[in-house]
Each structure stands twice: as structure tokens, then as C-alpha cells.
Amino acid sequence: MTQVGSTEYKALLNQMQGVFGQLSSMGAIKGGSYLNSIWGVAGNVEGLVTGNDAQKASAIQGLINNVLSIVEKLGNQEASKARKEVKEGEKKAQELTAEQKEALSELDQSLEEIGSDIDNQRSIVDTANGTLDASQQKLEEKQELINEIIEQIQEKQQELASTTNPETQKAILSEIQGLSGQIAGIVAEIETIQTDIQAAAESVEQAVIEIETAKGNSIEVQENGTLKVSELAEQGAQEVAKTSQTQAAGVQNGIVAKTLEAQATTAGIFPGIGAAASAKLSQAAVDQEMASSVRTTGALGNLKTLMQGIGGLNENINLLNTFKNAIGGALEAFNGCVGDYNTKIEPLITSIGSFLGDGGVTASTAELDAAVQSDLQNIDSRLSDETPVEEEPAEDSEEQDKEPAQSGNINELLTPNVELINPFEIAS
């Protein structure tokens, strides 16, 4: 017959106590009164098994004094009651183990989902940073093109300032118009770049919002996970206490059985019992012996099952720590990407302003376009108002083209005096 003092049960109980100590040290549970008291249940019956002679005699005498009352009250239902008790304990132990595994699975799934969400948001910011890098490169290329065109326009302005021939002036003004149009085309492309930058900014803004949600979810998962461990640990402690009570009751059943067996075979101790009473005592002894076996064996088996669930809580704690570190690392990587984005976006906004803002190349070419349009209109107006004159010799015409502009002459134009930014530089 298995006894509460058996090496296996005591060793497992001590191991279980160590598990609770480890869970407590890991911060999973707070050592409540239930943790401090459950271990005393098994020890309370040690005197029945390992005590000195006086202790054993006292315990047994107390049981002998109540032998007949036990028989009358319990009848032969103790084994049935023990089986029900053990079965209930087995169910609770299995449920606890299943809950531990389910909690571990849910925690693992949450880690995967939240980690994946953070990685996805970081990928969005990485893409936005790639867009900003490409935009910066494009702007530098546009800057170079615009400077080349500005140099060509300035050359044409010099040519325009050195001629008084209306047709030559109109031709040069048309060339300047074409070059200015090229700048306008580049500016239109820059507006497209600006749209790309704005889209990237919006995607990063949304990613930051999503990350805040992920942060909240991760905190909730960690809090709920820790709470679940604590709840299961407390539940497990209570079930351990019950198995110890069952084990203790099993030992008592065994002692009662031996006492009943002795009374059944020693009719002289209780005169008048007779054969019928002896048979009744023997039946009760068998019932108590069976109850003892059911309880002590069942308590040991249930304790082993509880050990799986309670010991498995260490996995939950380890995964919670992994969760915290993994999510923390993912969030740190995300914040690093956002930091890169913030470093890049401000200079780009300033650069866009160099092209499109007041005092930028757009404003400068707008002034040039207005001057060219005005000069073309003035030249056409003056040509239509002039009285036809005899054609002068070609050489005189060539000399006239080389003359500087005179006050009141048709080469008093606005376009040569428009100052363009040269070199045009992107602000940073």
C-alpha cells in the first residue's frame, strides 16, 4: 500500500514546492498564504507513519475508539467516495494542464501576430525612406539640369542685349521662351516628386498610428499572460493541497483498515461482537483498504499531472520574457527607421521649397516669362507703327546690330535685365 511518507510522493511534493518557488522568483506569482500552508497537509499525518511510538499509539488509539462509529457512519462506501474524489482531482489537474498549454499557445500566436504587424509597419517606413532617397537623387538631377538651362538662358540674354535687329530679337526671345518652358517642364516633374514625398509621409504617419496600437496590444498581452500564469499557479497550489489531503486521507484509510482487520480477527477485544459483527468489520476493512489504495495511488498520479501543468508555467514565463524582448527589439528597429525618416524628410521639404517657393526658381522664371512676353508684344507693336524706310546697306545693318542699345531704340528690352539664380542651389 502506498503511503504519504513514500519516497516518490515526498520527492515529487518537494519538487513541486521548488517549482512554485521558481515561479515566485520570476515574478509570476506573489507568495500568498496558500503557498505557505499547502505543504503542511501531508506533514500533518507523518506522525501516523514516521512518528515515535507514543505518537503512533496516540493516533491509533484515537482511531480504535471510533472504529465502530466509523463503520456505522461510512458503511462500505469509502472506496466509492475515494474513486469519486480522485476522479474529480484528476479532472482538475488535466484542466489546469490544458489551460497552461492553451495559454502558452495563445501567447505564442500573439507574439507572432504582433511581431509580424510591427515588422510590416517597419517595412512601410523602410519603403518611405527609399522613396525619400530616390526623391533626393531626382531633385539633385533636376538641379543640375536647371543650372544648365539657366546658363543657356543667360547666354541668350547677352545676345539679346547686343542686338537691335527686331527679327533677331524676336528669334532670341523665342529661344529663351523655349528654354524657360523646359524649366517649367522640370518644375512639373518636381511637383510629381512632391506628391511622392507627401504619399510617403502619409504612409509613415499611418504606420506610427498602427505601431501605437501594436504597443497597446503587446502590453495587454503581457499583462494578461502574467495574470494567467498567476491564476493558474494559485489554482495549481490549491489542487496540490487537495492531493495532499487525499493522500493523507488514504493513509488514514489504511490505518483504519488495519484496525478493522485486527478487530475482525480478535473478537475477544470487543466481547459480544460475534461472527456477524466480525464479517461486517472485515467488509469495512476491505472497503477502507481499497479506499486507501485508490486515494494514495490517485493522489500521486494527480500530483504528477499537476506537475506537468504547473511546471509548464515556466514555459509561459520564458515566452513572456521572449515576447517582451522580441517586441521591444522590433519596436526599437521601427523607431530607428522613423528616426531616419525624420532626418530625411525635413531637408527634402526645404529642397522642394527651393524649386517651388517664393524666391525659388519657379518665381524667377515667372518673372522671365513675363518679361519675354512683354518684349515680344512691344517689338510687334513698334514694328507695326513704324513707317517703311529704304533698306540700308547690309554692312550698315551689321554694324547696327553690333551697336549697344540706345535710349528710345527698339532694343530697350526687359528680358536681358531679368536676373536668374546662377548657380541654382537646393536649400538644405
mmCIF file with all atom_site columns, N, CA and C in Angstrom, residues 35-95:
data_model
loop_
_atom_site.group_PDB
_atom_site.id
_atom_site.type_symbol
_atom_site.label_atom_id
_atom_site.label_alt_id
_atom_site.label_comp_id
_atom_site.label_asym_id
_atom_site.label_entity_id
_atom_site.label_seq_id
_atom_site.pdbx_PDB_ins_code
_atom_site.Cartn_x
_atom_site.Cartn_y
_atom_site.Cartn_z
_atom_site.occupancy
_atom_site.B_iso_or_equiv
_atom_site.pdbx_formal_charge
_atom_site.auth_seq_id
_atom_site.auth_comp_id
_atom_site.auth_asym_id
_atom_site.auth_atom_id
_atom_site.pdbx_PDB_model_num
ATOM 1   N N  . LEU A 1 35 ? 0.393   29.408 -0.607  1.00 0.00 ? 35 LEU A N  1
ATOM 2   C CA . LEU A 1 35 ? 1.684   28.779 -0.876  1.00 0.00 ? 35 LEU A CA 1
ATOM 3   C C  . LEU A 1 35 ? 2.390   28.391 0.414   1.00 0.00 ? 35 LEU A C  1
ATOM 4   N N  . ASN A 1 36 ? 2.117   29.133 1.471   1.00 0.00 ? 36 ASN A N  1
ATOM 5   C CA . ASN A 1 36 ? 2.813   28.883 2.732   1.00 0.00 ? 36 ASN A CA 1
ATOM 6   C C  . ASN A 1 36 ? 2.149   27.791 3.561   1.00 0.00 ? 36 ASN A C  1
ATOM 7   N N  . SER A 1 37 ? 0.930   27.426 3.200   1.00 0.00 ? 37 SER A N  1
ATOM 8   C CA . SER A 1 37 ? 0.186   26.499 4.050   1.00 0.00 ? 37 SER A CA 1
ATOM 9   C C  . SER A 1 37 ? -0.040  25.127 3.431   1.00 0.00 ? 37 SER A C  1
ATOM 10  N N  . ILE A 1 38 ? -0.007  25.009 2.105   1.00 0.00 ? 38 ILE A N  1
ATOM 11  C CA . ILE A 1 38 ? -0.412  23.740 1.496   1.00 0.00 ? 38 ILE A CA 1
ATOM 12  C C  . ILE A 1 38 ? 0.544   22.611 1.811   1.00 0.00 ? 38 ILE A C  1
ATOM 13  N N  . TRP A 1 39 ? 1.798   22.983 2.100   1.00 0.00 ? 39 TRP A N  1
ATOM 14  C CA . TRP A 1 39 ? 2.782   21.916 2.310   1.00 0.00 ? 39 TRP A CA 1
ATOM 15  C C  . TRP A 1 39 ? 2.620   21.239 3.676   1.00 0.00 ? 39 TRP A C  1
ATOM 16  N N  . GLY A 1 40 ? 1.830   21.862 4.549   1.00 0.00 ? 40 GLY A N  1
ATOM 17  C CA . GLY A 1 40 ? 1.661   21.284 5.870   1.00 0.00 ? 40 GLY A CA 1
ATOM 18  C C  . GLY A 1 40 ? 0.669   20.138 5.904   1.00 0.00 ? 40 GLY A C  1
ATOM 19  N N  . VAL A 1 41 ? -0.164  19.997 4.888   1.00 0.00 ? 41 VAL A N  1
ATOM 20  C CA . VAL A 1 41 ? -1.217  18.988 4.904   1.00 0.00 ? 41 VAL A CA 1
ATOM 21  C C  . VAL A 1 41 ? -0.645  17.593 4.977   1.00 0.00 ? 41 VAL A C  1
ATOM 22  N N  . ALA A 1 42 ? 0.306   17.312 4.102   1.00 0.00 ? 42 ALA A N  1
ATOM 23  C CA . ALA A 1 42 ? 0.902   15.969 4.102   1.00 0.00 ? 42 ALA A CA 1
ATOM 24  C C  . ALA A 1 42 ? 1.677   15.725 5.384   1.00 0.00 ? 42 ALA A C  1
ATOM 25  N N  . GLY A 1 43 ? 2.352   16.737 5.857   1.00 0.00 ? 43 GLY A N  1
ATOM 26  C CA . GLY A 1 43 ? 3.164   16.568 7.058   1.00 0.00 ? 43 GLY A CA 1
ATOM 27  C C  . GLY A 1 43 ? 2.336   16.303 8.293   1.00 0.00 ? 43 GLY A C  1
ATOM 28  N N  . ASN A 1 44 ? 1.081   16.714 8.299   1.00 0.00 ? 44 ASN A N  1
ATOM 29  C CA . ASN A 1 44 ? 0.236   16.521 9.468   1.00 0.00 ? 44 ASN A CA 1
ATOM 30  C C  . ASN A 1 44 ? -0.026  15.053 9.772   1.00 0.00 ? 44 ASN A C  1
ATOM 31  N N  . VAL A 1 45 ? 0.135   14.186 8.770   1.00 0.00 ? 45 VAL A N  1
ATOM 32  C CA . VAL A 1 45 ? -0.122  12.763 9.005   1.00 0.00 ? 45 VAL A CA 1
ATOM 33  C C  . VAL A 1 45 ? 1.172   11.970 9.091   1.00 0.00 ? 45 VAL A C  1
ATOM 34  N N  . GLU A 1 46 ? 2.305   12.701 9.074   1.00 0.00 ? 46 GLU A N  1
ATOM 35  C CA . GLU A 1 46 ? 3.577   11.994 9.169   1.00 0.00 ? 46 GLU A CA 1
ATOM 36  C C  . GLU A 1 46 ? 3.660   11.191 10.454  1.00 0.00 ? 46 GLU A C  1
ATOM 37  N N  . GLY A 1 47 ? 3.012   11.700 11.524  1.00 0.00 ? 47 GLY A N  1
ATOM 38  C CA . GLY A 1 47 ? 3.068   11.008 12.800  1.00 0.00 ? 47 GLY A CA 1
ATOM 39  C C  . GLY A 1 47 ? 2.437   9.635  12.750  1.00 0.00 ? 47 GLY A C  1
ATOM 40  N N  . LEU A 1 48 ? 1.522   9.449  11.783  1.00 0.00 ? 48 LEU A N  1
ATOM 41  C CA . LEU A 1 48 ? 0.878   8.151  11.654  1.00 0.00 ? 48 LEU A CA 1
ATOM 42  C C  . LEU A 1 48 ? 1.805   7.122  11.034  1.00 0.00 ? 48 LEU A C  1
ATOM 43  N N  . VAL A 1 49 ? 2.833   7.616  10.368  1.00 0.00 ? 49 VAL A N  1
ATOM 44  C CA . VAL A 1 49 ? 3.706   6.708  9.625   1.00 0.00 ? 49 VAL A CA 1
ATOM 45  C C  . VAL A 1 49 ? 5.122   6.713  10.180  1.00 0.00 ? 49 VAL A C  1
ATOM 46  N N  . THR A 1 50 ? 5.634   7.901  10.452  1.00 0.00 ? 50 THR A N  1
ATOM 47  C CA . THR A 1 50 ? 7.049   8.005  10.820  1.00 0.00 ? 50 THR A CA 1
ATOM 48  C C  . THR A 1 50 ? 7.262   8.512  12.243  1.00 0.00 ? 50 THR A C  1
ATOM 49  N N  . GLY A 1 51 ? 6.155   8.757  12.997  1.00 0.00 ? 51 GLY A N  1
ATOM 50  C CA . GLY A 1 51 ? 6.301   9.281  14.348  1.00 0.00 ? 51 GLY A CA 1
ATOM 51  C C  . GLY A 1 51 ? 6.876   8.249  15.304  1.00 0.00 ? 51 GLY A C  1
ATOM 52  N N  . ASN A 1 52 ? 7.152   8.683  16.555  1.00 0.00 ? 52 ASN A N  1
ATOM 53  C CA . ASN A 1 52 ? 7.662   7.748  17.557  1.00 0.00 ? 52 ASN A CA 1
ATOM 54  C C  . ASN A 1 52 ? 6.526   6.877  18.081  1.00 0.00 ? 52 ASN A C  1
ATOM 55  N N  . ASP A 1 53 ? 6.857   5.971  18.950  1.00 0.00 ? 53 ASP A N  1
ATOM 56  C CA . ASP A 1 53 ? 5.866   5.002  19.426  1.00 0.00 ? 53 ASP A CA 1
ATOM 57  C C  . ASP A 1 53 ? 4.703   5.682  20.131  1.00 0.00 ? 53 ASP A C  1
ATOM 58  N N  . ALA A 1 54 ? 5.016   6.685  20.935  1.00 0.00 ? 54 ALA A N  1
ATOM 59  C CA . ALA A 1 54 ? 3.958   7.374  21.672  1.00 0.00 ? 54 ALA A CA 1
ATOM 60  C C  . ALA A 1 54 ? 2.987   8.054  20.726  1.00 0.00 ? 54 ALA A C  1
ATOM 61  N N  . GLN A 1 55 ? 3.563   8.698  19.669  1.00 0.00 ? 55 GLN A N  1
ATOM 62  C CA . GLN A 1 55 ? 2.719   9.390  18.696  1.00 0.00 ? 55 GLN A CA 1
ATOM 63  C C  . GLN A 1 55 ? 1.832   8.398  17.955  1.00 0.00 ? 55 GLN A C  1
ATOM 64  N N  . LYS A 1 56 ? 2.452   7.287  17.534  1.00 0.00 ? 56 LYS A N  1
ATOM 65  C CA . LYS A 1 56 ? 1.681   6.270  16.820  1.00 0.00 ? 56 LYS A CA 1
ATOM 66  C C  . LYS A 1 56 ? 0.583   5.712  17.723  1.00 0.00 ? 56 LYS A C  1
ATOM 67  N N  . ALA A 1 57 ? 0.916   5.407  18.967  1.00 0.00 ? 57 ALA A N  1
ATOM 68  C CA . ALA A 1 57 ? -0.057  4.824  19.887  1.00 0.00 ? 57 ALA A CA 1
ATOM 69  C C  . ALA A 1 57 ? -1.228  5.756  20.105  1.00 0.00 ? 57 ALA A C  1
ATOM 70  N N  . SER A 1 58 ? -0.907  7.052  20.235  1.00 0.00 ? 58 SER A N  1
ATOM 71  C CA . SER A 1 58 ? -1.958  8.040  20.449  1.00 0.00 ? 58 SER A CA 1
ATOM 72  C C  . SER A 1 58 ? -2.880  8.138  19.239  1.00 0.00 ? 58 SER A C  1
ATOM 73  N N  . ALA A 1 59 ? -2.275  8.171  18.044  1.00 0.00 ? 59 ALA A N  1
ATOM 74  C CA . ALA A 1 59 ? -3.070  8.271  16.825  1.00 0.00 ? 59 ALA A CA 1
ATOM 75  C C  . ALA A 1 59 ? -3.947  7.039  16.645  1.00 0.00 ? 59 ALA A C  1
ATOM 76  N N  . ILE A 1 60 ? -3.342  5.866  16.851  1.00 0.00 ? 60 ILE A N  1
ATOM 77  C CA . ILE A 1 60 ? -4.088  4.622  16.634  1.00 0.00 ? 60 ILE A CA 1
ATOM 78  C C  . ILE A 1 60 ? -5.183  4.463  17.679  1.00 0.00 ? 60 ILE A C  1
ATOM 79  N N  . GLN A 1 61 ? -4.899  4.818  18.930  1.00 0.00 ? 61 GLN A N  1
ATOM 80  C CA . GLN A 1 61 ? -5.901  4.699  19.982  1.00 0.00 ? 61 GLN A CA 1
ATOM 81  C C  . GLN A 1 61 ? -7.121  5.552  19.670  1.00 0.00 ? 61 GLN A C  1
ATOM 82  N N  . GLY A 1 62 ? -6.845  6.742  19.146  1.00 0.00 ? 62 GLY A N  1
ATOM 83  C CA . GLY A 1 62 ? -7.963  7.605  18.780  1.00 0.00 ? 62 GLY A CA 1
ATOM 84  C C  . GLY A 1 62 ? -8.824  6.979  17.698  1.00 0.00 ? 62 GLY A C  1
ATOM 85  N N  . LEU A 1 63 ? -8.155  6.300  16.762  1.00 0.00 ? 63 LEU A N  1
ATOM 86  C CA . LEU A 1 63 ? -8.907  5.656  15.692  1.00 0.00 ? 63 LEU A CA 1
ATOM 87  C C  . LEU A 1 63 ? -9.686  4.453  16.221  1.00 0.00 ? 63 LEU A C  1
ATOM 88  N N  . ILE A 1 64 ? -9.043  3.676  17.121  1.00 0.00 ? 64 ILE A N  1
ATOM 89  C CA . ILE A 1 64 ? -9.707  2.482  17.671  1.00 0.00 ? 64 ILE A CA 1
ATOM 90  C C  . ILE A 1 64 ? -10.973 2.881  18.425  1.00 0.00 ? 64 ILE A C  1
ATOM 91  N N  . ASN A 1 65 ? -10.882 3.997  19.155  1.00 0.00 ? 65 ASN A N  1
ATOM 92  C CA . ASN A 1 65 ? -12.035 4.425  19.943  1.00 0.00 ? 65 ASN A CA 1
ATOM 93  C C  . ASN A 1 65 ? -13.244 4.741  19.078  1.00 0.00 ? 65 ASN A C  1
ATOM 94  N N  . ASN A 1 66 ? -12.968 5.010  17.784  1.00 0.00 ? 66 ASN A N  1
ATOM 95  C CA . ASN A 1 66 ? -14.079 5.380  16.906  1.00 0.00 ? 66 ASN A CA 1
ATOM 96  C C  . ASN A 1 66 ? -14.333 4.351  15.815  1.00 0.00 ? 66 ASN A C  1
ATOM 97  N N  . VAL A 1 67 ? -13.764 3.180  15.968  1.00 0.00 ? 67 VAL A N  1
ATOM 98  C CA . VAL A 1 67 ? -13.869 2.167  14.924  1.00 0.00 ? 67 VAL A CA 1
ATOM 99  C C  . VAL A 1 67 ? -15.324 1.844  14.598  1.00 0.00 ? 67 VAL A C  1
ATOM 100 N N  . LEU A 1 68 ? -16.056 1.532  15.612  1.00 0.00 ? 68 LEU A N  1
ATOM 101 C CA . LEU A 1 68 ? -17.437 1.107  15.367  1.00 0.00 ? 68 LEU A CA 1
ATOM 102 C C  . LEU A 1 68 ? -18.281 2.255  14.811  1.00 0.00 ? 68 LEU A C  1
ATOM 103 N N  . SER A 1 69 ? -18.041 3.460  15.320  1.00 0.00 ? 69 SER A N  1
ATOM 104 C CA . SER A 1 69 ? -18.803 4.599  14.801  1.00 0.00 ? 69 SER A CA 1
ATOM 105 C C  . SER A 1 69 ? -18.440 4.876  13.346  1.00 0.00 ? 69 SER A C  1
ATOM 106 N N  . ILE A 1 70 ? -17.180 4.661  12.979  1.00 0.00 ? 70 ILE A N  1
ATOM 107 C CA . ILE A 1 70 ? -16.755 4.824  11.587  1.00 0.00 ? 70 ILE A CA 1
ATOM 108 C C  . ILE A 1 70 ? -17.480 3.815  10.707  1.00 0.00 ? 70 ILE A C  1
ATOM 109 N N  . VAL A 1 71 ? -17.519 2.579  11.198  1.00 0.00 ? 71 VAL A N  1
ATOM 110 C CA . VAL A 1 71 ? -18.177 1.521  10.421  1.00 0.00 ? 71 VAL A CA 1
ATOM 111 C C  . VAL A 1 71 ? -19.650 1.852  10.213  1.00 0.00 ? 71 VAL A C  1
ATOM 112 N N  . GLU A 1 72 ? -20.290 2.321  11.289  1.00 0.00 ? 72 GLU A N  1
ATOM 113 C CA . GLU A 1 72 ? -21.710 2.622  11.210  1.00 0.00 ? 72 GLU A CA 1
ATOM 114 C C  . GLU A 1 72 ? -21.982 3.806  10.276  1.00 0.00 ? 72 GLU A C  1
ATOM 115 N N  . LYS A 1 73 ? -21.124 4.817  10.343  1.00 0.00 ? 73 LYS A N  1
ATOM 116 C CA . LYS A 1 73 ? -21.350 6.029  9.543   1.00 0.00 ? 73 LYS A CA 1
ATOM 117 C C  . LYS A 1 73 ? -20.965 5.846  8.079   1.00 0.00 ? 73 LYS A C  1
ATOM 118 N N  . LEU A 1 74 ? -19.848 5.198  7.856   1.00 0.00 ? 74 LEU A N  1
ATOM 119 C CA . LEU A 1 74 ? -19.339 5.088  6.492   1.00 0.00 ? 74 LEU A CA 1
ATOM 120 C C  . LEU A 1 74 ? -19.853 3.871  5.758   1.00 0.00 ? 74 LEU A C  1
ATOM 121 N N  . GLY A 1 75 ? -20.204 2.874  6.489   1.00 0.00 ? 75 GLY A N  1
ATOM 122 C CA . GLY A 1 75 ? -20.620 1.637  5.829   1.00 0.00 ? 75 GLY A CA 1
ATOM 123 C C  . GLY A 1 75 ? -19.493 1.128  4.965   1.00 0.00 ? 75 GLY A C  1
ATOM 124 N N  . ASN A 1 76 ? -19.805 0.716  3.760   1.00 0.00 ? 76 ASN A N  1
ATOM 125 C CA . ASN A 1 76 ? -18.796 0.214  2.822   1.00 0.00 ? 76 ASN A CA 1
ATOM 126 C C  . ASN A 1 76 ? -18.733 1.099  1.572   1.00 0.00 ? 76 ASN A C  1
ATOM 127 N N  . GLN A 1 77 ? -18.854 2.427  1.754   1.00 0.00 ? 77 GLN A N  1
ATOM 128 C CA . GLN A 1 77 ? -18.884 3.365  0.618   1.00 0.00 ? 77 GLN A CA 1
ATOM 129 C C  . GLN A 1 77 ? -17.595 4.179  0.501   1.00 0.00 ? 77 GLN A C  1
ATOM 130 N N  . GLU A 1 78 ? -16.615 3.881  1.336   1.00 0.00 ? 78 GLU A N  1
ATOM 131 C CA . GLU A 1 78 ? -15.404 4.709  1.340   1.00 0.00 ? 78 GLU A CA 1
ATOM 132 C C  . GLU A 1 78 ? -14.625 4.588  0.039   1.00 0.00 ? 78 GLU A C  1
ATOM 133 N N  . ALA A 1 79 ? -14.551 3.365  -0.519  1.00 0.00 ? 79 ALA A N  1
ATOM 134 C CA . ALA A 1 79 ? -13.808 3.172  -1.773  1.00 0.00 ? 79 ALA A CA 1
ATOM 135 C C  . ALA A 1 79 ? -14.478 3.925  -2.913  1.00 0.00 ? 79 ALA A C  1
ATOM 136 N N  . SER A 1 80 ? -15.801 3.895  -2.925  1.00 0.00 ? 80 SER A N  1
ATOM 137 C CA . SER A 1 80 ? -16.547 4.621  -3.961  1.00 0.00 ? 80 SER A CA 1
ATOM 138 C C  . SER A 1 80 ? -16.335 6.127  -3.825  1.00 0.00 ? 80 SER A C  1
ATOM 139 N N  . LYS A 1 81 ? -16.376 6.585  -2.590  1.00 0.00 ? 81 LYS A N  1
ATOM 140 C CA . LYS A 1 81 ? -16.135 8.009  -2.340  1.00 0.00 ? 81 LYS A CA 1
ATOM 141 C C  . LYS A 1 81 ? -14.714 8.399  -2.751  1.00 0.00 ? 81 LYS A C  1
ATOM 142 N N  . ALA A 1 82 ? -13.764 7.515  -2.476  1.00 0.00 ? 82 ALA A N  1
ATOM 143 C CA . ALA A 1 82 ? -12.368 7.788  -2.831  1.00 0.00 ? 82 ALA A CA 1
ATOM 144 C C  . ALA A 1 82 ? -12.199 7.880  -4.337  1.00 0.00 ? 82 ALA A C  1
ATOM 145 N N  . ARG A 1 83 ? -12.859 6.951  -5.060  1.00 0.00 ? 83 ARG A N  1
ATOM 146 C CA . ARG A 1 83 ? -12.753 6.986  -6.533  1.00 0.00 ? 83 ARG A CA 1
ATOM 147 C C  . ARG A 1 83 ? -13.322 8.295  -7.097  1.00 0.00 ? 83 ARG A C  1
ATOM 148 N N  . LYS A 1 84 ? -14.447 8.731  -6.560  1.00 0.00 ? 84 LYS A N  1
ATOM 149 C CA . LYS A 1 84 ? -15.051 9.987  -6.996  1.00 0.00 ? 84 LYS A CA 1
ATOM 150 C C  . LYS A 1 84 ? -14.128 11.164 -6.698  1.00 0.00 ? 84 LYS A C  1
ATOM 151 N N  . GLU A 1 85 ? -13.556 11.138 -5.513  1.00 0.00 ? 85 GLU A N  1
ATOM 152 C CA . GLU A 1 85 ? -12.645 12.208 -5.088  1.00 0.00 ? 85 GLU A CA 1
ATOM 153 C C  . GLU A 1 85 ? -11.418 12.282 -5.995  1.00 0.00 ? 85 GLU A C  1
ATOM 154 N N  . VAL A 1 86 ? -10.824 11.119 -6.272  1.00 0.00 ? 86 VAL A N  1
ATOM 155 C CA . VAL A 1 86 ? -9.634  11.068 -7.127  1.00 0.00 ? 86 VAL A CA 1
ATOM 156 C C  . VAL A 1 86 ? -9.976  11.464 -8.548  1.00 0.00 ? 86 VAL A C  1
ATOM 157 N N  . LYS A 1 87 ? -11.147 11.012 -9.016  1.00 0.00 ? 87 LYS A N  1
ATOM 158 C CA . LYS A 1 87 ? -11.568 11.346 -10.384 1.00 0.00 ? 87 LYS A CA 1
ATOM 159 C C  . LYS A 1 87 ? -11.745 12.852 -10.543 1.00 0.00 ? 87 LYS A C  1
ATOM 160 N N  . GLU A 1 88 ? -12.326 13.476 -9.546  1.00 0.00 ? 88 GLU A N  1
ATOM 161 C CA . GLU A 1 88 ? -12.506 14.923 -9.587  1.00 0.00 ? 88 GLU A CA 1
ATOM 162 C C  . GLU A 1 88 ? -11.154 15.636 -9.582  1.00 0.00 ? 88 GLU A C  1
ATOM 163 N N  . GLY A 1 89 ? -10.247 15.141 -8.755  1.00 0.00 ? 89 GLY A N  1
ATOM 164 C CA . GLY A 1 89 ? -8.908  15.731 -8.728  1.00 0.00 ? 89 GLY A CA 1
ATOM 165 C C  . GLY A 1 89 ? -8.179  15.543 -10.045 1.00 0.00 ? 89 GLY A C  1
ATOM 166 N N  . GLU A 1 90 ? -8.382  14.371 -10.661 1.00 0.00 ? 90 GLU A N  1
ATOM 167 C CA . GLU A 1 90 ? -7.762  14.107 -11.966 1.00 0.00 ? 90 GLU A CA 1
ATOM 168 C C  . GLU A 1 90 ? -8.277  15.079 -13.024 1.00 0.00 ? 90 GLU A C  1
ATOM 169 N N  . LYS A 1 91 ? -9.591  15.310 -12.992 1.00 0.00 ? 91 LYS A N  1
ATOM 170 C CA . LYS A 1 91 ? -10.200 16.245 -13.948 1.00 0.00 ? 91 LYS A CA 1
ATOM 171 C C  . LYS A 1 91 ? -9.628  17.645 -13.774 1.00 0.00 ? 91 LYS A C  1
ATOM 172 N N  . LYS A 1 92 ? -9.533  18.102 -12.526 1.00 0.00 ? 92 LYS A N  1
ATOM 173 C CA . LYS A 1 92 ? -8.991  19.442 -12.254 1.00 0.00 ? 92 LYS A CA 1
ATOM 174 C C  . LYS A 1 92 ? -7.537  19.548 -12.710 1.00 0.00 ? 92 LYS A C  1
ATOM 175 N N  . ALA A 1 93 ? -6.760  18.498 -12.460 1.00 0.00 ? 93 ALA A N  1
ATOM 176 C CA . ALA A 1 93 ? -5.346  18.512 -12.848 1.00 0.00 ? 93 ALA A CA 1
ATOM 177 C C  . ALA A 1 93 ? -5.204  18.558 -14.362 1.00 0.00 ? 93 ALA A C  1
ATOM 178 N N  . GLN A 1 94 ? -6.040  17.801 -15.069 1.00 0.00 ? 94 GLN A N  1
ATOM 179 C CA . GLN A 1 94 ? -5.995  17.786 -16.538 1.00 0.00 ? 94 GLN A CA 1
ATOM 180 C C  . GLN A 1 94 ? -6.444  19.131 -17.103 1.00 0.00 ? 94 GLN A C  1
ATOM 181 N N  . GLU A 1 95 ? -7.462  19.713 -16.486 1.00 0.00 ? 95 GLU A N  1
ATOM 182 C CA . GLU A 1 95 ? -7.944  21.023 -16.951 1.00 0.00 ? 95 GLU A CA 1
ATOM 183 C C  . GLU A 1 95 ? -6.858  22.081 -16.776 1.00 0.00 ? 95 GLU A C  1
#
